[in-house]
């Protein structure tokens, strides 16, 4: 028998108390792992989603650049527009590798077979120039298979064809060749216009906002929304992307009226920072959970020490040194924390899909793909944290036990 | 008898407590020797100082006056851990309450002192020790599956596993009925006779106390009388 096995056996004396204490630690650890997983997963998802926009710099109407960026990621209302001739002014810039104009508008879906309970049946329409858009996003491909075969882009002048993102098409249960009806409110007109489109193609899933978008020719979109001389953004891929180059680029175009240059790198770090602020609040709650669990552990072990006063006295009488008693009680604390940490980690991993779907259901985070990422670094970090917490939580009860005088302890145990 | 080696030697042992302004002389200038192969019982009424004396002799408590040596080495002034080191080499302990750990089997309880000595348990030795106390068939039982007498025998086996020269038993039959008490004293007598170890016992039970080779009766912290009986 060793000290460790004895520590395990001692925890079996009061199984309910031990299980409850371990459960407290496990819950705190599960919260910590889930939060760390969400933190990492969400950062990755933001970076991935922004990277998959395909461009590094955006030129957009003056306003909050982050709102516009978020809109690009998850859709929204209150769009601002910039003059369409900005494209011609900027196109000649020597640092631009490629540029694509995008017009975004919201339209109400009609004849949908599925009711949308999450704030109305709206679709994001993106007017694009296919060639320049594909230069930005060469990974876009048409879905194939039954109902998807024969997909193609619309003609530049086509007025009644759209290409649908995978999710928007499957949500509406549409196939290539089907009709798609939308009601559009053109700028300056009080009467909405109902428009029937033919679905020319359905894109493969990309894990980005493109999946939920309905694409149509730029000029058609501008005409339908009655904004023929306006764009939402200009997406730009630079020949060489660096902070200095971006600064040069920005200084050249800062004088343009009503537009601003926004680096997606800035957007990315600002969004991550904003998320980080919210996560700090959650982290505070986690710290409180950990402290509560810690107090629970100290309390349980102290109770156990007081209950075993006589035994501790006898162990000292038969030759246990102070260090032996300290080690024994300290190991019990450590065992509780380690078992709790392992259980909590398993709980967090097993429940990560549940947490993810709950978060996504509650908040539209504007990113696609998994937002909870629990990797080995998180698991190792939390286990190490639990060992450190166990180390400190065990100090006081172990010291109390080790400091007991054998005679007093035996006498107290006799009472 | 006088040629036997002295294990414990106490000279002028005192243990005074302060209770408010009052000084309680629990042990007041006692001279005592414990030699190998003898069974010594300490008798006396409650408050006579017998438990305090045994605690001093077993290095569980520190005298406020006098000197104490164990196997020729002075132990006065040693630290708590140094005293524990002296105890673990020389002494085994049995108390009125058995203090067996409830989640360990009888064999594991018996092997507990070896854990503190950092010695690997030898199951054959454990079983042999249990055989000496008549519990060899209870090795894998938990303490709650034993009777009171069996639990005290397991506690005795735990004391014997380190092969002590001196077994100290503080009211070992306080929680047992008369038949079990007699049986425990018979076991002690056998251990003295067969193993040659010394036993120091405190008891309230005069009849059992007089089964020892030497009977020391205390009153008010002093030796009232010391009687010897022929070696049994």
XYZ file of C-alpha atoms in Angstrom:
647
model
C 0.000 0.000 0.000
C 1.194 3.482 -0.813
C 0.125 6.947 0.262
C -1.740 7.468 -3.010
C -3.783 4.286 -2.719
C -4.515 5.136 0.902
C -5.695 8.587 -0.153
C -8.047 6.967 -2.684
C -9.358 4.568 -0.045
C -9.932 7.363 2.446
C -12.145 9.143 -0.066
C -14.385 6.081 -0.139
C -15.306 6.556 3.518
C -17.846 9.246 2.802
C -18.746 8.464 -0.799
C -21.588 10.973 -1.067
C -19.454 13.799 0.274
C -16.541 12.839 -1.961
C -18.760 12.578 -5.043
C -20.398 15.945 -4.344
C -17.037 17.617 -3.800
C -15.674 16.077 -6.992
C -18.859 17.155 -8.813
C -18.262 20.743 -7.660
C -14.740 20.670 -9.035
C -15.929 18.952 -12.219
C -18.580 21.605 -12.880
C -16.095 24.441 -12.355
C -13.607 22.700 -14.654
C -16.301 22.017 -17.272
C -17.196 25.716 -17.287
C -13.511 26.657 -17.536
C -12.832 24.187 -20.370
C -15.967 25.239 -22.270
C -15.084 28.909 -21.905
C -11.498 28.354 -23.005
C -12.772 26.192 -25.871
C -15.281 28.853 -26.880
C -12.638 31.554 -26.618
C -10.257 29.697 -28.893
C -12.955 28.323 -31.213
C -14.624 31.677 -31.679
C -11.362 33.486 -32.387
C -10.527 30.852 -34.964
C -13.995 31.054 -36.447
C -13.779 34.856 -36.760
C -10.366 34.620 -38.391
C -11.518 31.826 -40.676
C -14.690 33.635 -41.668
C -12.876 36.905 -42.391
C -10.112 35.116 -44.280
C -12.770 33.394 -46.359
C -14.170 36.740 -47.417
C -11.323 36.546 -49.886
C -10.030 40.092 -49.616
C -7.735 41.913 -47.210
C -9.047 45.449 -47.509
C -12.482 46.935 -47.919
C -13.518 50.355 -49.128
C -16.910 51.249 -47.783
C -19.138 54.169 -46.938
C -18.101 56.165 -43.884
C -19.657 54.817 -40.717
C -18.793 52.126 -38.300
C -16.410 49.827 -40.177
C -17.008 46.984 -37.732
C -20.726 47.106 -38.264
C -20.136 46.816 -41.982
C -17.674 43.990 -41.494
C -20.067 42.200 -39.201
C -22.781 42.695 -41.780
C -20.534 41.084 -44.332
C -20.169 38.152 -41.990
C -23.697 37.662 -40.747
C -26.005 39.991 -42.646
C -28.095 42.816 -41.201
C -29.955 45.992 -41.886
C -29.020 49.665 -41.985
C -26.633 49.301 -44.893
C -24.616 52.283 -46.030
C -23.666 52.795 -49.675
C -20.772 54.450 -51.437
C -20.681 56.048 -54.894
C -20.189 53.486 -57.635
C -17.599 55.636 -59.391
C -15.251 54.989 -56.481
C -14.446 51.737 -58.251
C -13.065 53.533 -61.285
C -11.104 55.955 -59.135
C -9.454 53.269 -57.071
C -9.002 50.555 -59.691
C -5.832 52.153 -61.072
C -4.010 52.127 -57.714
C -0.604 50.419 -58.202
C -0.877 48.354 -55.011
C -4.166 46.691 -55.929
C -3.849 43.112 -57.107
C -7.547 42.659 -57.732
C -10.748 44.446 -56.817
C -14.393 43.421 -56.768
C -17.469 45.569 -56.281
C -20.281 44.182 -54.158
C -23.789 45.483 -53.727
C -25.789 44.095 -50.829
C -29.504 44.385 -50.286
C -32.166 42.666 -48.246
C -35.298 41.227 -49.819
C -38.265 39.400 -48.428
C -38.561 35.797 -49.497
C -41.904 34.752 -50.901
C -43.609 31.408 -51.294
C -41.231 29.865 -48.864
C -42.391 26.468 -47.780
C -40.785 26.970 -44.402
C -41.833 29.628 -41.954
C -38.975 31.577 -40.510
C -39.558 32.344 -36.872
C -36.283 34.131 -36.360
C -37.216 37.634 -37.379
C -38.889 37.448 -40.773
C -38.209 35.669 -44.027
C -35.407 37.835 -45.404
C -32.692 36.891 -47.829
C -29.354 38.612 -48.338
C -28.929 39.528 -51.987
C -25.390 40.149 -53.176
C -24.885 41.812 -56.506
C -21.484 40.820 -57.882
C -19.299 40.806 -60.961
C -18.650 37.101 -61.352
C -15.160 37.326 -62.825
C -13.655 39.640 -60.205
C -15.591 37.938 -57.410
C -14.205 34.554 -58.431
C -10.697 36.022 -58.446
C -11.226 36.767 -54.758
C -12.843 33.420 -53.993
C -11.449 30.835 -56.359
C -12.695 28.055 -54.100
C -16.363 28.667 -54.983
C -17.771 25.690 -56.885
C -21.198 24.525 -57.905
C -22.824 21.684 -56.009
C -23.451 18.544 -57.994
C -25.783 15.634 -57.625
C -29.500 15.182 -57.946
C -31.216 18.565 -58.051
C -27.878 20.386 -58.166
C -26.401 19.280 -61.500
C -26.083 21.811 -64.295
C -25.242 24.751 -62.037
C -23.622 27.785 -63.688
C -23.134 31.483 -63.123
C -25.640 33.949 -64.523
C -24.803 36.237 -67.438
C -23.536 39.715 -66.552
C -26.686 41.323 -67.929
C -29.157 38.659 -66.794
C -32.113 40.136 -64.948
C -33.919 37.068 -63.770
C -31.285 34.568 -62.728
C -29.714 33.997 -59.333
C -27.126 31.661 -57.837
C -27.900 30.503 -54.338
C -25.559 29.636 -51.500
C -25.885 26.070 -50.256
C -27.784 26.831 -47.060
C -30.172 29.348 -48.570
C -31.069 26.824 -51.277
C -31.449 23.796 -49.027
C -33.388 25.822 -46.436
C -35.836 26.823 -49.160
C -35.727 23.287 -50.608
C -34.770 24.660 -54.005
C -33.116 22.877 -56.911
C -31.324 24.166 -59.978
C -33.948 25.443 -62.411
C -36.531 26.178 -59.688
C -38.123 29.552 -59.215
C -37.211 31.875 -56.395
C -39.586 34.725 -55.629
C -38.593 37.760 -53.601
C -40.202 41.055 -52.713
C -37.842 43.998 -53.005
C -38.340 47.516 -51.717
C -36.535 49.787 -54.214
C -34.941 52.963 -52.903
C -37.364 55.911 -53.012
C -40.390 53.833 -54.009
C -43.158 53.203 -51.562
C -44.500 50.146 -53.362
C -42.490 46.924 -53.094
C -41.813 44.945 -56.250
C -42.241 41.210 -56.481
C -39.645 39.544 -58.660
C -39.371 35.963 -59.859
C -35.911 34.534 -60.459
C -34.734 31.300 -61.940
C -32.058 29.467 -59.960
C -29.084 29.078 -62.298
C -26.897 27.260 -59.822
C -26.376 26.285 -56.229
C -22.924 26.677 -54.686
C -21.149 24.069 -52.633
C -21.040 24.638 -48.875
C -18.144 26.937 -47.927
C -18.712 27.402 -44.211
C -18.981 31.176 -44.754
C -21.748 33.726 -45.138
C -21.777 32.909 -48.874
C -23.773 29.804 -47.921
C -26.695 31.972 -46.873
C -26.503 34.481 -49.722
C -28.416 34.813 -52.967
C -26.129 36.090 -55.751
C -27.222 38.039 -58.780
C -25.509 40.294 -61.325
C -24.269 43.583 -59.888
C -26.106 45.762 -62.352
C -29.367 43.835 -61.838
C -29.091 44.227 -58.078
C -28.404 47.943 -58.346
C -31.378 48.330 -60.665
C -33.754 46.262 -58.540
C -32.911 48.172 -55.392
C -32.975 51.421 -57.388
C -29.432 52.340 -56.440
C -27.772 52.316 -59.902
C -24.831 54.416 -58.832
C -24.103 52.861 -55.496
C -22.141 49.970 -54.044
C -21.892 48.483 -50.568
C -18.230 47.629 -50.557
C -15.193 47.284 -52.724
C -13.255 44.174 -51.794
C -9.542 44.530 -52.466
C -6.708 42.027 -52.571
C -3.390 43.847 -52.488
C -0.298 42.831 -54.423
C 1.722 42.900 -51.213
C -0.140 43.124 -47.947
C 1.648 44.786 -45.053
C 0.949 47.491 -42.484
C 3.117 49.985 -44.354
C 1.529 49.241 -47.720
C -1.912 49.550 -46.199
C -0.998 52.895 -44.666
C 0.253 54.166 -48.015
C -2.879 52.907 -49.716
C -5.092 54.468 -47.074
C -3.337 57.873 -47.294
C -3.853 57.933 -51.054
C -7.607 57.444 -50.755
C -8.451 59.112 -47.480
C -9.414 62.258 -49.362
C -12.235 60.514 -51.216
C -15.550 61.872 -49.962
C -17.849 59.607 -47.967
C -15.645 56.492 -48.055
C -13.190 54.807 -45.740
C -10.521 52.158 -46.100
C -10.747 49.312 -43.653
C -8.246 46.510 -43.211
C -9.841 43.184 -42.371
C -6.876 42.550 -40.093
C -8.027 45.530 -38.015
C -11.609 44.326 -38.127
C -10.470 40.905 -37.075
C -8.498 42.138 -34.074
C -11.221 44.569 -33.045
C -13.910 41.900 -33.215
C -11.712 39.521 -31.239
C -11.092 42.300 -28.712
C -14.814 43.026 -28.408
C -15.511 39.348 -27.914
C -12.646 39.233 -25.420
C -14.320 41.936 -23.318
C -17.482 39.880 -23.068
C -15.436 36.805 -22.348
C -13.673 38.578 -19.492
C -17.051 38.837 -17.796
C -17.666 35.140 -18.315
C -14.143 34.404 -17.098
C -14.958 36.273 -13.874
C -17.948 33.982 -13.373
C -15.700 30.989 -14.018
C -13.194 32.228 -11.451
C -16.021 32.520 -8.921
C -17.098 28.954 -9.761
C -13.519 27.777 -9.244
C -13.271 29.621 -5.910
C -16.571 28.110 -4.741
C -15.312 24.657 -5.732
C -12.025 25.358 -3.966
C -13.824 26.328 -0.761
C -15.925 23.171 -1.105
C -12.790 21.047 -1.382
C -11.103 22.718 1.602
C -14.288 22.357 3.650
C -14.738 18.680 2.773
C -11.126 17.815 3.561
C -11.154 19.812 6.801
C -14.312 17.995 7.916
C -12.654 14.737 7.071
C -9.553 15.728 9.081
C -11.627 16.648 12.133
C -13.574 13.406 11.902
C -10.320 11.456 11.853
C -8.569 13.308 14.665
C -8.168 10.143 16.759
C -6.893 8.151 13.783
C -4.365 10.830 12.959
C -3.214 10.738 16.584
C -2.748 6.973 16.411
C -0.894 7.211 13.101
C 1.488 9.670 14.728
C 1.811 7.397 17.763
C 2.779 4.426 15.598
C 5.478 6.421 13.869
C 4.026 8.741 11.250
C 6.041 11.938 10.903
C 4.358 15.293 10.424
C 5.320 15.088 6.760
C 3.598 11.701 6.398
C 0.294 13.055 7.693
C 0.680 16.188 5.591
C 1.340 14.102 2.504
C -1.644 11.856 3.133
C -4.181 14.655 3.560
C -2.649 16.739 0.786
C -2.836 13.777 -1.594
C -6.529 13.328 -0.801
C -7.141 16.935 -1.856
C -5.088 16.473 -4.965
C -6.937 13.272 -5.882
C -10.291 15.080 -5.556
C -9.090 17.924 -7.764
C -7.567 15.650 -10.397
C -10.610 13.360 -10.592
C -12.839 16.455 -10.719
C -10.689 17.985 -13.454
C -10.741 14.814 -15.566
C -14.517 14.427 -15.089
C -15.069 18.105 -15.871
C -12.957 17.916 -19.015
C -14.842 14.838 -20.230
C -18.106 16.617 -19.440
C -16.989 19.706 -21.362
C -15.851 17.681 -24.388
C -19.019 15.576 -24.386
C -21.193 18.661 -23.982
C -19.332 20.946 -26.378
C -21.811 20.360 -29.219
C -24.640 21.101 -26.821
C -22.934 24.305 -25.661
C -22.229 25.307 -29.234
C -25.764 24.799 -30.440
C -27.104 26.606 -27.345
C -24.828 29.607 -27.959
C -25.707 29.690 -31.650
C -29.390 29.475 -30.807
C -29.161 32.356 -28.345
C -26.886 34.701 -30.281
C -26.134 35.167 -33.959
C -22.365 35.273 -33.696
C -21.876 35.947 -37.362
C -19.406 33.183 -37.970
C -19.739 29.849 -39.644
C -18.368 26.517 -38.525
C -17.461 25.287 -35.072
C -17.112 27.954 -32.379
C -16.025 25.659 -29.532
C -12.566 24.219 -29.975
C -11.213 22.056 -27.144
C -7.671 21.009 -27.963
C -4.960 19.260 -25.971
C -3.418 22.559 -24.878
C -6.672 23.535 -23.173
C -7.030 20.095 -21.583
C -3.396 20.130 -20.398
C -3.758 23.687 -19.116
C -6.902 22.904 -17.150
C -5.420 19.713 -15.683
C -2.324 21.634 -14.661
C -4.560 24.343 -13.192
C -6.499 21.729 -11.205
C -3.249 20.300 -9.841
C -2.108 23.771 -8.817
C -5.500 24.525 -7.233
C -5.422 21.137 -5.476
C -1.906 21.860 -4.303
C -2.988 25.086 -2.609
C -6.390 23.830 -1.446
C -4.730 20.941 0.354
C -2.140 23.023 2.173
C -4.289 24.265 5.037
C -6.128 21.007 5.899
C -2.862 19.071 5.563
C -1.061 21.547 7.801
C -3.870 21.329 10.373
C -3.671 17.549 10.398
C 0.117 17.464 10.513
C 0.181 19.953 13.387
C -2.028 17.850 15.647
C -0.274 16.700 18.774
C -0.634 12.917 19.043
C -1.852 12.924 22.646
C -4.402 15.693 22.070
C -5.580 14.031 18.861
C -6.011 10.625 20.505
C -7.775 12.190 23.507
C -10.069 14.189 21.216
C -10.828 11.068 19.212
C -11.842 9.274 22.386
C -14.467 11.927 23.228
C 15.408 -10.366 36.515
C 17.853 -7.560 37.352
C 20.152 -8.749 34.525
C 17.558 -8.012 31.928
C 18.300 -5.121 29.589
C 16.561 -1.840 30.407
C 14.434 -0.478 27.584
C 12.998 2.579 29.319
C 14.578 4.433 32.170
C 12.842 7.381 33.787
C 14.354 9.368 36.610
C 12.501 12.011 38.579
C 9.844 12.254 35.878
C 7.506 15.157 36.271
C 4.585 16.341 34.208
C 2.978 19.480 35.512
C 0.053 21.292 33.934
C -1.130 24.765 34.638
C -4.846 25.232 35.041
C -5.364 28.921 35.707
C -3.224 29.734 38.741
C -3.241 26.123 39.838
C -0.411 23.692 39.013
C -1.591 20.144 38.486
C 1.124 17.566 39.201
C -0.064 14.723 36.995
C 3.267 12.902 37.387
C 5.379 13.983 40.295
C 8.961 12.717 40.510
C 8.596 9.095 39.449
C 11.577 6.784 38.946
C 10.784 3.824 36.739
C 12.537 1.182 34.617
C 10.991 -1.137 32.044
C 13.124 -4.164 31.193
C 13.018 -6.675 28.389
C 10.644 -9.587 28.654
C 8.497 -8.253 31.463
C 4.893 -7.269 31.633
C 4.305 -4.196 33.750
C 0.905 -2.872 34.647
C 0.202 0.603 35.940
C -2.836 0.759 38.152
C -4.567 3.514 39.996
C -7.824 5.434 40.179
C -8.870 7.987 37.611
C -6.656 11.055 37.822
C -3.820 9.165 39.499
C -1.536 9.914 36.564
C -1.195 6.475 35.010
C -2.083 7.509 31.465
C 0.175 10.572 31.705
C 3.031 8.383 32.930
C 2.560 5.940 30.071
C 2.447 8.822 27.566
C 5.746 10.105 28.958
C 7.376 6.688 28.868
C 6.180 6.113 25.300
C 7.548 9.460 24.068
C 4.069 10.674 23.169
C 4.384 13.449 25.717
C 7.332 15.419 26.997
C 8.171 15.592 30.713
C 8.369 19.003 32.361
C 11.088 17.647 34.654
C 13.375 14.642 35.052
C 15.139 12.545 32.448
C 14.039 9.752 30.172
C 16.088 7.384 28.064
C 14.994 4.755 25.606
C 17.411 1.869 25.061
C 20.163 3.930 26.613
C 19.593 7.083 24.567
C 18.344 10.246 26.274
C 15.200 11.447 24.566
C 14.533 14.547 26.651
C 14.453 17.625 24.435
C 13.940 15.798 21.141
C 11.567 17.260 18.533
C 8.181 15.741 17.728
C 9.507 14.021 14.611
C 12.608 12.758 16.472
C 10.360 11.272 19.138
C 8.274 9.671 16.389
C 11.505 8.168 15.076
C 12.261 6.706 18.514
C 8.724 5.276 18.800
C 8.685 3.687 15.356
C 11.954 1.842 16.078
C 11.113 0.554 19.545
C 7.445 0.684 20.427
C 4.096 -0.646 19.381
C 0.861 0.915 20.588
C -2.583 -0.344 21.491
C -5.307 2.029 22.628
C -8.721 1.680 24.181
C -10.320 2.656 20.856
C -8.966 0.462 18.107
C -8.643 3.144 15.412
C -8.552 0.702 12.536
C -9.005 2.487 9.226
C -12.458 1.423 8.010
C -11.643 1.323 4.277
C -8.543 -0.850 4.702
C -8.677 -4.591 5.179
C -7.384 -6.120 8.391
C -4.103 -7.022 6.653
C -3.719 -3.490 5.263
C -4.400 -2.021 8.697
C -1.740 -4.268 10.177
C 0.723 -3.154 7.495
C 0.029 0.559 8.080
C 3.102 1.235 10.303
C 5.322 -0.145 7.517
C 4.033 2.611 5.238
C 5.508 5.182 7.618
C 8.747 3.201 7.849
C 8.909 3.153 4.026
C 9.129 -0.629 4.184
C 7.473 -2.850 1.618
C 4.876 -5.054 3.301
C 5.578 -8.794 3.323
C 2.212 -10.535 3.200
C 3.699 -13.693 4.739
C 4.912 -11.673 7.726
C 1.515 -9.989 7.987
C -0.279 -13.323 8.019
C 2.197 -14.685 10.557
C 1.530 -11.677 12.791
C -2.203 -12.149 12.388
C -1.746 -15.816 13.285
C -0.086 -14.796 16.557
C -3.225 -12.885 17.517
C -5.590 -15.551 16.142
C -6.863 -13.574 13.155
C -5.172 -15.260 10.217
C -8.567 -16.090 8.687
C -9.699 -12.451 8.861
C -6.874 -10.904 6.836
C -9.071 -9.753 3.962
C -12.030 -8.651 6.034
C -12.889 -5.048 6.686
C -12.847 -3.877 10.323
C -16.633 -3.545 10.428
C -16.850 -7.282 9.830
C -14.988 -8.006 13.085
C -16.161 -8.194 16.695
C -14.772 -5.794 19.302
C -12.307 -8.402 20.581
C -11.159 -9.182 17.035
C -10.683 -5.486 16.291
C -8.451 -5.117 19.338
C -6.479 -8.187 18.233
C -6.061 -6.571 14.810
C -4.820 -3.414 16.571
C -2.345 -5.565 18.525
C -1.165 -7.170 15.288
C -0.683 -3.654 13.866
C 1.504 -2.864 16.870
C 3.482 -6.097 16.486
C 4.226 -5.835 12.760
C 7.284 -3.652 13.341
C 8.652 -6.199 15.889
C 8.711 -3.739 18.801
C 10.773 -4.327 21.923
C 8.037 -2.673 23.968
C 4.273 -2.869 23.512
C 2.375 -0.064 25.195
C -1.287 -0.710 25.855
C -3.349 2.142 27.264
C -6.586 0.713 28.667
C -6.617 -1.997 25.980
C -9.680 -3.716 27.380
C -11.694 -0.578 28.147
C -14.122 -1.304 25.314
C -14.274 -5.082 25.739
C -16.367 -7.484 27.797
C -14.728 -9.551 30.508
C -14.209 -12.674 28.372
C -12.530 -10.703 25.595
C -10.535 -8.725 28.169
C -9.185 -11.900 29.720
C -8.394 -13.277 26.300
C -6.420 -10.111 25.381
C -4.396 -10.360 28.609
C -3.705 -14.022 27.898
C -2.468 -12.954 24.475
C -0.163 -10.402 26.113
C 1.215 -13.033 28.443
C 1.902 -15.322 25.475
C 3.665 -12.508 23.624
C 5.925 -11.863 26.608
C 6.656 -15.539 27.009
C 7.036 -16.502 23.322
C 8.352 -13.312 21.712
C 10.276 -11.928 24.668
C 8.866 -8.453 24.237
C 8.029 -6.144 27.112
C 4.522 -4.887 27.715
C 3.449 -1.784 29.612
C -0.250 -1.677 30.379
C -2.580 0.738 32.084
C -5.905 -0.629 33.278
C -8.720 0.067 35.645
C -9.266 -3.637 36.041
C -7.316 -4.764 39.101
C -7.791 -8.458 38.438
C -6.302 -8.146 34.963
C -3.626 -5.757 36.161
C -2.403 -8.340 38.619
C -1.725 -10.758 35.751
C 1.443 -8.688 35.083
C 4.932 -9.461 36.366
C 5.212 -6.082 38.020
C 2.394 -3.897 39.234
C 2.943 -0.205 39.838
C 0.135 1.550 41.651
C -0.060 5.329 41.356
C -1.809 7.884 43.477
C -1.738 11.646 42.932
C 1.064 11.335 40.424
C 3.380 9.378 42.706
C 4.163 5.673 43.012
C 2.070 4.396 45.886
C 3.476 0.893 45.710
C 5.357 -1.436 43.390
C 4.755 -5.166 43.554
C 6.579 -7.957 41.822
C 5.216 -11.326 40.998
C 7.204 -14.360 40.064
C 7.909 -14.459 36.319
C 5.094 -16.458 34.771
